Amino acid sequence: MSELLDFLHFGHVSWEVFQALVPLMGFFVFFQAVYLKLPLKYVVNMVKGLALTMVGLALFLQGVKVGFMPVGTQMGEILGAMDSKWLLMPIGFLLGLVATVAEPAVRILSYEVEKASAGSISERSILVTLSLGVALFVALGMAKMIYGVPIHYIIVPGYLLALILMRFADHTFVAIAFDAGAVATGPMTVTFVLAVALGIASAIDGRDPILDGFGLIALVAMAPILSVTILGLIVTFIKKRS
């Protein structure tokens, strides 16, 4: 019971969420009064949605603060203390896979892509491509921490490769790819994967949590750009063969 009461004491988080949403409320009130002039029914629905958003964000951020990040950090410290460090790479693959599949923004993007393309690009294909791409790069990020590889050795060639692939891929997939890079780094991935990475870096001898723990999210952001662009190349190749 005491743990529940401690969890529910999130007045500070609620106040931060309120401050963040007040400017959006101000924009809506201004446009409603001057330009939109929507019926009362729409205004009421807007207020209800805003209230639910405030409650949901406050609960999520409090959950991250008291549960998600501490557990992720402890998991990372335990994993980083293992003797067989190479196991961190397949574990990272699974971690990136499940975190991306659970990411709400990824599912929304996949749904919108299928909707906008009239079904020619399926929701499942985008979801699978994104998830596998992020999983591979989280595993690569674990290898970076194990062997102390500087991040620019991965980031610079990765984006150069993305720019080269853009020249040959379908432009539709290129646009989707760069949006996918943003949505993959959503609240689920950032809060959990980053916490685990910091825990691992702090547990490995000779690794600095600042230098080696951070940077993994940059790899996650780059992964969908490459994976979706490669999917576009495959689709282009199939179209040319048919």
PDB file of N, CA and C in Angstrom, residues 91-172:
ATOM      1  N   ILE A  91      21.116 -10.274 -26.773  1.00  0.00           N
ATOM      2  CA  ILE A  91      20.154  -9.696 -25.825  1.00  0.00           C
ATOM      3  C   ILE A  91      19.721  -8.320 -26.309  1.00  0.00           C
ATOM      4  N   GLY A  92      20.677  -7.531 -26.810  1.00  0.00           N
ATOM      5  CA  GLY A  92      20.345  -6.222 -27.359  1.00  0.00           C
ATOM      6  C   GLY A  92      19.422  -6.325 -28.561  1.00  0.00           C
ATOM      7  N   PHE A  93      19.645  -7.346 -29.393  1.00  0.00           N
ATOM      8  CA  PHE A  93      18.773  -7.566 -30.551  1.00  0.00           C
ATOM      9  C   PHE A  93      17.331  -7.791 -30.096  1.00  0.00           C
ATOM     10  N   LEU A  94      17.145  -8.685 -29.125  1.00  0.00           N
ATOM     11  CA  LEU A  94      15.798  -8.967 -28.624  1.00  0.00           C
ATOM     12  C   LEU A  94      15.191  -7.737 -27.950  1.00  0.00           C
ATOM     13  N   LEU A  95      16.001  -7.009 -27.205  1.00  0.00           N
ATOM     14  CA  LEU A  95      15.523  -5.810 -26.523  1.00  0.00           C
ATOM     15  C   LEU A  95      15.042  -4.764 -27.527  1.00  0.00           C
ATOM     16  N   GLY A  96      15.842  -4.533 -28.578  1.00  0.00           N
ATOM     17  CA  GLY A  96      15.442  -3.575 -29.600  1.00  0.00           C
ATOM     18  C   GLY A  96      14.204  -4.019 -30.351  1.00  0.00           C
ATOM     19  N   LEU A  97      14.083  -5.321 -30.578  1.00  0.00           N
ATOM     20  CA  LEU A  97      12.938  -5.856 -31.307  1.00  0.00           C
ATOM     21  C   LEU A  97      11.641  -5.629 -30.536  1.00  0.00           C
ATOM     22  N   VAL A  98      11.621  -6.047 -29.271  1.00  0.00           N
ATOM     23  CA  VAL A  98      10.381  -5.954 -28.502  1.00  0.00           C
ATOM     24  C   VAL A  98      10.035  -4.496 -28.183  1.00  0.00           C
ATOM     25  N   ALA A  99      11.060  -3.658 -27.961  1.00  0.00           N
ATOM     26  CA  ALA A  99      10.793  -2.252 -27.656  1.00  0.00           C
ATOM     27  C   ALA A  99      10.177  -1.548 -28.861  1.00  0.00           C
ATOM     28  N   THR A 100      10.634  -1.871 -30.061  1.00  0.00           N
ATOM     29  CA  THR A 100      10.102  -1.231 -31.268  1.00  0.00           C
ATOM     30  C   THR A 100       8.697  -1.723 -31.578  1.00  0.00           C
ATOM     31  N   VAL A 101       8.468  -3.016 -31.412  1.00  0.00           N
ATOM     32  CA  VAL A 101       7.122  -3.552 -31.643  1.00  0.00           C
ATOM     33  C   VAL A 101       6.115  -2.918 -30.682  1.00  0.00           C
ATOM     34  N   ALA A 102       6.554  -2.625 -29.449  1.00  0.00           N
ATOM     35  CA  ALA A 102       5.668  -2.030 -28.456  1.00  0.00           C
ATOM     36  C   ALA A 102       5.537  -0.521 -28.588  1.00  0.00           C
ATOM     37  N   GLU A 103       6.325   0.092 -29.463  1.00  0.00           N
ATOM     38  CA  GLU A 103       6.333   1.549 -29.593  1.00  0.00           C
ATOM     39  C   GLU A 103       5.047   2.037 -30.277  1.00  0.00           C
ATOM     40  N   PRO A 104       4.230   2.832 -29.604  1.00  0.00           N
ATOM     41  CA  PRO A 104       2.968   3.289 -30.214  1.00  0.00           C
ATOM     42  C   PRO A 104       3.180   4.100 -31.489  1.00  0.00           C
ATOM     43  N   ALA A 105       4.190   4.967 -31.514  1.00  0.00           N
ATOM     44  CA  ALA A 105       4.414   5.821 -32.681  1.00  0.00           C
ATOM     45  C   ALA A 105       4.757   4.994 -33.918  1.00  0.00           C
ATOM     46  N   VAL A 106       5.461   3.885 -33.736  1.00  0.00           N
ATOM     47  CA  VAL A 106       5.807   3.023 -34.864  1.00  0.00           C
ATOM     48  C   VAL A 106       4.546   2.405 -35.468  1.00  0.00           C
ATOM     49  N   ARG A 107       3.656   1.977 -34.612  1.00  0.00           N
ATOM     50  CA  ARG A 107       2.400   1.377 -35.099  1.00  0.00           C
ATOM     51  C   ARG A 107       1.539   2.417 -35.818  1.00  0.00           C
ATOM     52  N   ILE A 108       1.529   3.632 -35.299  1.00  0.00           N
ATOM     53  CA  ILE A 108       0.754   4.697 -35.948  1.00  0.00           C
ATOM     54  C   ILE A 108       1.334   4.993 -37.329  1.00  0.00           C
ATOM     55  N   LEU A 109       2.661   5.100 -37.417  1.00  0.00           N
ATOM     56  CA  LEU A 109       3.289   5.347 -38.718  1.00  0.00           C
ATOM     57  C   LEU A 109       2.978   4.224 -39.694  1.00  0.00           C
ATOM     58  N   SER A 110       3.092   2.981 -39.239  1.00  0.00           N
ATOM     59  CA  SER A 110       2.831   1.837 -40.116  1.00  0.00           C
ATOM     60  C   SER A 110       1.394   1.860 -40.628  1.00  0.00           C
ATOM     61  N   TYR A 111       0.471   2.188 -39.740  1.00  0.00           N
ATOM     62  CA  TYR A 111      -0.943   2.269 -40.133  1.00  0.00           C
ATOM     63  C   TYR A 111      -1.166   3.386 -41.146  1.00  0.00           C
ATOM     64  N   GLU A 112      -0.580   4.554 -40.898  1.00  0.00           N
ATOM     65  CA  GLU A 112      -0.763   5.696 -41.795  1.00  0.00           C
ATOM     66  C   GLU A 112      -0.133   5.438 -43.163  1.00  0.00           C
ATOM     67  N   VAL A 113       0.996   4.727 -43.195  1.00  0.00           N
ATOM     68  CA  VAL A 113       1.633   4.400 -44.472  1.00  0.00           C
ATOM     69  C   VAL A 113       0.719   3.512 -45.305  1.00  0.00           C
ATOM     70  N   GLU A 114       0.162   2.481 -44.678  1.00  0.00           N
ATOM     71  CA  GLU A 114      -0.757   1.598 -45.408  1.00  0.00           C
ATOM     72  C   GLU A 114      -1.992   2.362 -45.880  1.00  0.00           C
ATOM     73  N   LYS A 115      -2.488   3.234 -45.023  1.00  0.00           N
ATOM     74  CA  LYS A 115      -3.682   4.020 -45.370  1.00  0.00           C
ATOM     75  C   LYS A 115      -3.390   4.973 -46.529  1.00  0.00           C
ATOM     76  N   ALA A 116      -2.273   5.700 -46.448  1.00  0.00           N
ATOM     77  CA  ALA A 116      -1.934   6.687 -47.474  1.00  0.00           C
ATOM     78  C   ALA A 116      -1.569   6.039 -48.802  1.00  0.00           C
ATOM     79  N   SER A 117      -1.002   4.834 -48.760  1.00  0.00           N
ATOM     80  CA  SER A 117      -0.596   4.144 -49.993  1.00  0.00           C
ATOM     81  C   SER A 117      -1.698   3.258 -50.548  1.00  0.00           C
ATOM     82  N   ALA A 118      -2.888   3.331 -49.952  1.00  0.00           N
ATOM     83  CA  ALA A 118      -4.034   2.527 -50.386  1.00  0.00           C
ATOM     84  C   ALA A 118      -3.726   1.031 -50.344  1.00  0.00           C
ATOM     85  N   GLY A 119      -2.896   0.636 -49.377  1.00  0.00           N
ATOM     86  CA  GLY A 119      -2.600  -0.774 -49.172  1.00  0.00           C
ATOM     87  C   GLY A 119      -1.436  -1.311 -49.971  1.00  0.00           C
ATOM     88  N   SER A 120      -0.835  -0.484 -50.840  1.00  0.00           N
ATOM     89  CA  SER A 120       0.291  -0.981 -51.643  1.00  0.00           C
ATOM     90  C   SER A 120       1.533  -1.216 -50.786  1.00  0.00           C
ATOM     91  N   ILE A 121       1.658  -0.470 -49.696  1.00  0.00           N
ATOM     92  CA  ILE A 121       2.723  -0.707 -48.721  1.00  0.00           C
ATOM     93  C   ILE A 121       2.035  -1.154 -47.435  1.00  0.00           C
ATOM     94  N   SER A 122       2.174  -2.409 -47.077  1.00  0.00           N
ATOM     95  CA  SER A 122       1.403  -2.941 -45.960  1.00  0.00           C
ATOM     96  C   SER A 122       1.950  -2.476 -44.616  1.00  0.00           C
ATOM     97  N   GLU A 123       1.058  -2.388 -43.658  1.00  0.00           N
ATOM     98  CA  GLU A 123       1.431  -2.019 -42.292  1.00  0.00           C
ATOM     99  C   GLU A 123       2.422  -3.018 -41.716  1.00  0.00           C
ATOM    100  N   ARG A 124       2.195  -4.290 -41.998  1.00  0.00           N
ATOM    101  CA  ARG A 124       3.057  -5.338 -41.449  1.00  0.00           C
ATOM    102  C   ARG A 124       4.488  -5.232 -41.978  1.00  0.00           C
ATOM    103  N   SER A 125       4.633  -4.934 -43.274  1.00  0.00           N
ATOM    104  CA  SER A 125       5.974  -4.860 -43.859  1.00  0.00           C
ATOM    105  C   SER A 125       6.780  -3.724 -43.234  1.00  0.00           C
ATOM    106  N   ILE A 126       6.145  -2.582 -42.998  1.00  0.00           N
ATOM    107  CA  ILE A 126       6.838  -1.453 -42.373  1.00  0.00           C
ATOM    108  C   ILE A 126       7.197  -1.790 -40.929  1.00  0.00           C
ATOM    109  N   LEU A 127       6.264  -2.397 -40.203  1.00  0.00           N
ATOM    110  CA  LEU A 127       6.502  -2.735 -38.797  1.00  0.00           C
ATOM    111  C   LEU A 127       7.651  -3.734 -38.661  1.00  0.00           C
ATOM    112  N   VAL A 128       7.633  -4.774 -39.494  1.00  0.00           N
ATOM    113  CA  VAL A 128       8.693  -5.792 -39.437  1.00  0.00           C
ATOM    114  C   VAL A 128      10.040  -5.192 -39.821  1.00  0.00           C
ATOM    115  N   THR A 129      10.068  -4.380 -40.879  1.00  0.00           N
ATOM    116  CA  THR A 129      11.316  -3.762 -41.324  1.00  0.00           C
ATOM    117  C   THR A 129      11.900  -2.851 -40.255  1.00  0.00           C
ATOM    118  N   LEU A 130      11.048  -2.016 -39.669  1.00  0.00           N
ATOM    119  CA  LEU A 130      11.493  -1.116 -38.613  1.00  0.00           C
ATOM    120  C   LEU A 130      12.034  -1.886 -37.413  1.00  0.00           C
ATOM    121  N   SER A 131      11.284  -2.892 -36.985  1.00  0.00           N
ATOM    122  CA  SER A 131      11.659  -3.644 -35.786  1.00  0.00           C
ATOM    123  C   SER A 131      12.984  -4.369 -35.975  1.00  0.00           C
ATOM    124  N   LEU A 132      13.153  -5.018 -37.120  1.00  0.00           N
ATOM    125  CA  LEU A 132      14.404  -5.736 -37.378  1.00  0.00           C
ATOM    126  C   LEU A 132      15.582  -4.768 -37.511  1.00  0.00           C
ATOM    127  N   GLY A 133      15.341  -3.637 -38.161  1.00  0.00           N
ATOM    128  CA  GLY A 133      16.407  -2.655 -38.308  1.00  0.00           C
ATOM    129  C   GLY A 133      16.879  -2.112 -36.963  1.00  0.00           C
ATOM    130  N   VAL A 134      15.929  -1.737 -36.121  1.00  0.00           N
ATOM    131  CA  VAL A 134      16.288  -1.225 -34.789  1.00  0.00           C
ATOM    132  C   VAL A 134      16.980  -2.315 -33.973  1.00  0.00           C
ATOM    133  N   ALA A 135      16.464  -3.539 -34.049  1.00  0.00           N
ATOM    134  CA  ALA A 135      17.063  -4.645 -33.300  1.00  0.00           C
ATOM    135  C   ALA A 135      18.524  -4.845 -33.686  1.00  0.00           C
ATOM    136  N   LEU A 136      18.815  -4.814 -34.980  1.00  0.00           N
ATOM    137  CA  LEU A 136      20.200  -4.987 -35.443  1.00  0.00           C
ATOM    138  C   LEU A 136      21.106  -3.876 -34.931  1.00  0.00           C
ATOM    139  N   PHE A 137      20.591  -2.652 -34.922  1.00  0.00           N
ATOM    140  CA  PHE A 137      21.445  -1.532 -34.509  1.00  0.00           C
ATOM    141  C   PHE A 137      21.573  -1.443 -32.996  1.00  0.00           C
ATOM    142  N   VAL A 138      20.597  -1.931 -32.253  1.00  0.00           N
ATOM    143  CA  VAL A 138      20.783  -2.020 -30.798  1.00  0.00           C
ATOM    144  C   VAL A 138      21.866  -3.059 -30.490  1.00  0.00           C
ATOM    145  N   ALA A 139      21.850  -4.174 -31.226  1.00  0.00           N
ATOM    146  CA  ALA A 139      22.917  -5.168 -31.071  1.00  0.00           C
ATOM    147  C   ALA A 139      24.271  -4.568 -31.436  1.00  0.00           C
ATOM    148  N   LEU A 140      24.307  -3.756 -32.483  1.00  0.00           N
ATOM    149  CA  LEU A 140      25.540  -3.078 -32.870  1.00  0.00           C
ATOM    150  C   LEU A 140      25.989  -2.099 -31.785  1.00  0.00           C
ATOM    151  N   GLY A 141      25.002  -1.433 -31.160  1.00  0.00           N
ATOM    152  CA  GLY A 141      25.326  -0.527 -30.062  1.00  0.00           C
ATOM    153  C   GLY A 141      25.919  -1.257 -28.869  1.00  0.00           C
ATOM    154  N   MET A 142      25.438  -2.474 -28.620  1.00  0.00           N
ATOM    155  CA  MET A 142      26.026  -3.278 -27.548  1.00  0.00           C
ATOM    156  C   MET A 142      27.476  -3.644 -27.875  1.00  0.00           C
ATOM    157  N   ALA A 143      27.720  -3.984 -29.143  1.00  0.00           N
ATOM    158  CA  ALA A 143      29.098  -4.277 -29.557  1.00  0.00           C
ATOM    159  C   ALA A 143      29.982  -3.043 -29.402  1.00  0.00           C
ATOM    160  N   LYS A 144      29.422  -1.888 -29.685  1.00  0.00           N
ATOM    161  CA  LYS A 144      30.162  -0.629 -29.510  1.00  0.00           C
ATOM    162  C   LYS A 144      30.608  -0.448 -28.061  1.00  0.00           C
ATOM    163  N   MET A 145      29.702  -0.775 -27.125  1.00  0.00           N
ATOM    164  CA  MET A 145      30.045  -0.644 -25.709  1.00  0.00           C
ATOM    165  C   MET A 145      31.052  -1.702 -25.274  1.00  0.00           C
ATOM    166  N   ILE A 146      30.895  -2.917 -25.765  1.00  0.00           N
ATOM    167  CA  ILE A 146      31.794  -4.007 -25.360  1.00  0.00           C
ATOM    168  C   ILE A 146      33.228  -3.718 -25.786  1.00  0.00           C
ATOM    169  N   TYR A 147      33.385  -3.271 -27.042  1.00  0.00           N
ATOM    170  CA  TYR A 147      34.724  -3.114 -27.607  1.00  0.00           C
ATOM    171  C   TYR A 147      35.212  -1.663 -27.599  1.00  0.00           C
ATOM    172  N   GLY A 148      34.387  -0.748 -27.090  1.00  0.00           N
ATOM    173  CA  GLY A 148      34.811   0.644 -26.990  1.00  0.00           C
ATOM    174  C   GLY A 148      34.984   1.340 -28.324  1.00  0.00           C
ATOM    175  N   VAL A 149      34.137   1.040 -29.291  1.00  0.00           N
ATOM    176  CA  VAL A 149      34.218   1.659 -30.613  1.00  0.00           C
ATOM    177  C   VAL A 149      33.642   3.073 -30.546  1.00  0.00           C
ATOM    178  N   PRO A 150      34.361   4.090 -30.984  1.00  0.00           N
ATOM    179  CA  PRO A 150      33.815   5.458 -31.001  1.00  0.00           C
ATOM    180  C   PRO A 150      32.564   5.540 -31.872  1.00  0.00           C
ATOM    181  N   ILE A 151      31.597   6.322 -31.442  1.00  0.00           N
ATOM    182  CA  ILE A 151      30.303   6.352 -32.128  1.00  0.00           C
ATOM    183  C   ILE A 151      30.405   6.896 -33.540  1.00  0.00           C
ATOM    184  N   HIS A 152      31.351   7.823 -33.785  1.00  0.00           N
ATOM    185  CA  HIS A 152      31.426   8.398 -35.135  1.00  0.00           C
ATOM    186  C   HIS A 152      31.932   7.381 -36.156  1.00  0.00           C
ATOM    187  N   TYR A 153      32.533   6.297 -35.698  1.00  0.00           N
ATOM    188  CA  TYR A 153      32.928   5.234 -36.623  1.00  0.00           C
ATOM    189  C   TYR A 153      31.709   4.511 -37.201  1.00  0.00           C
ATOM    190  N   ILE A 154      30.576   4.633 -36.532  1.00  0.00           N
ATOM    191  CA  ILE A 154      29.343   3.988 -36.993  1.00  0.00           C
ATOM    192  C   ILE A 154      28.401   4.999 -37.628  1.00  0.00           C
ATOM    193  N   ILE A 155      28.246   6.156 -36.981  1.00  0.00           N
ATOM    194  CA  ILE A 155      27.274   7.146 -37.429  1.00  0.00           C
ATOM    195  C   ILE A 155      27.633   7.718 -38.802  1.00  0.00           C
ATOM    196  N   VAL A 156      28.896   8.117 -38.988  1.00  0.00           N
ATOM    197  CA  VAL A 156      29.297   8.757 -40.244  1.00  0.00           C
ATOM    198  C   VAL A 156      29.139   7.810 -41.431  1.00  0.00           C
ATOM    199  N   PRO A 157      29.700   6.576 -41.391  1.00  0.00           N
ATOM    200  CA  PRO A 157      29.473   5.664 -42.527  1.00  0.00           C
ATOM    201  C   PRO A 157      27.999   5.316 -42.720  1.00  0.00           C
ATOM    202  N   GLY A 158      27.260   5.217 -41.605  1.00  0.00           N
ATOM    203  CA  GLY A 158      25.847   4.870 -41.710  1.00  0.00           C
ATOM    204  C   GLY A 158      25.041   5.903 -42.475  1.00  0.00           C
ATOM    205  N   TYR A 159      25.239   7.179 -42.168  1.00  0.00           N
ATOM    206  CA  TYR A 159      24.496   8.224 -42.871  1.00  0.00           C
ATOM    207  C   TYR A 159      25.013   8.427 -44.287  1.00  0.00           C
ATOM    208  N   LEU A 160      26.308   8.207 -44.513  1.00  0.00           N
ATOM    209  CA  LEU A 160      26.820   8.259 -45.885  1.00  0.00           C
ATOM    210  C   LEU A 160      26.181   7.159 -46.739  1.00  0.00           C
ATOM    211  N   LEU A 161      26.052   5.963 -46.142  1.00  0.00           N
ATOM    212  CA  LEU A 161      25.385   4.866 -46.854  1.00  0.00           C
ATOM    213  C   LEU A 161      23.925   5.209 -47.136  1.00  0.00           C
ATOM    214  N   ALA A 162      23.257   5.839 -46.162  1.00  0.00           N
ATOM    215  CA  ALA A 162      21.852   6.236 -46.362  1.00  0.00           C
ATOM    216  C   ALA A 162      21.730   7.227 -47.516  1.00  0.00           C
ATOM    217  N   LEU A 163      22.652   8.186 -47.608  1.00  0.00           N
ATOM    218  CA  LEU A 163      22.610   9.163 -48.694  1.00  0.00           C
ATOM    219  C   LEU A 163      22.841   8.502 -50.055  1.00  0.00           C
ATOM    220  N   ILE A 164      23.713   7.496 -50.073  1.00  0.00           N
ATOM    221  CA  ILE A 164      23.957   6.784 -51.336  1.00  0.00           C
ATOM    222  C   ILE A 164      22.724   5.971 -51.734  1.00  0.00           C
ATOM    223  N   LEU A 165      22.124   5.281 -50.768  1.00  0.00           N
ATOM    224  CA  LEU A 165      20.951   4.457 -51.069  1.00  0.00           C
ATOM    225  C   LEU A 165      19.761   5.300 -51.516  1.00  0.00           C
ATOM    226  N   MET A 166      19.678   6.533 -51.004  1.00  0.00           N
ATOM    227  CA  MET A 166      18.582   7.430 -51.399  1.00  0.00           C
ATOM    228  C   MET A 166      18.565   7.656 -52.913  1.00  0.00           C
ATOM    229  N   ARG A 167      19.755   7.630 -53.502  1.00  0.00           N
ATOM    230  CA  ARG A 167      19.849   7.907 -54.945  1.00  0.00           C
ATOM    231  C   ARG A 167      19.152   6.834 -55.767  1.00  0.00           C
ATOM    232  N   PHE A 168      19.082   5.622 -55.246  1.00  0.00           N
ATOM    233  CA  PHE A 168      18.573   4.502 -56.038  1.00  0.00           C
ATOM    234  C   PHE A 168      17.207   4.000 -55.578  1.00  0.00           C
ATOM    235  N   ALA A 169      16.807   4.345 -54.359  1.00  0.00           N
ATOM    236  CA  ALA A 169      15.549   3.836 -53.819  1.00  0.00           C
ATOM    237  C   ALA A 169      14.361   4.655 -54.309  1.00  0.00           C
ATOM    238  N   ASP A 170      13.201   4.046 -54.218  1.00  0.00           N
ATOM    239  CA  ASP A 170      11.950   4.742 -54.524  1.00  0.00           C
ATOM    240  C   ASP A 170      11.801   5.937 -53.581  1.00  0.00           C
ATOM    241  N   HIS A 171      11.497   7.110 -54.134  1.00  0.00           N
ATOM    242  CA  HIS A 171      11.403   8.325 -53.324  1.00  0.00           C
ATOM    243  C   HIS A 171      10.314   8.232 -52.262  1.00  0.00           C
ATOM    244  N   THR A 172       9.301   7.446 -52.511  1.00  0.00           N
ATOM    245  CA  THR A 172       8.251   7.248 -51.510  1.00  0.00           C
ATOM    246  C   THR A 172       8.825   6.619 -50.249  1.00  0.00           C
TER     247      THR A 172
END
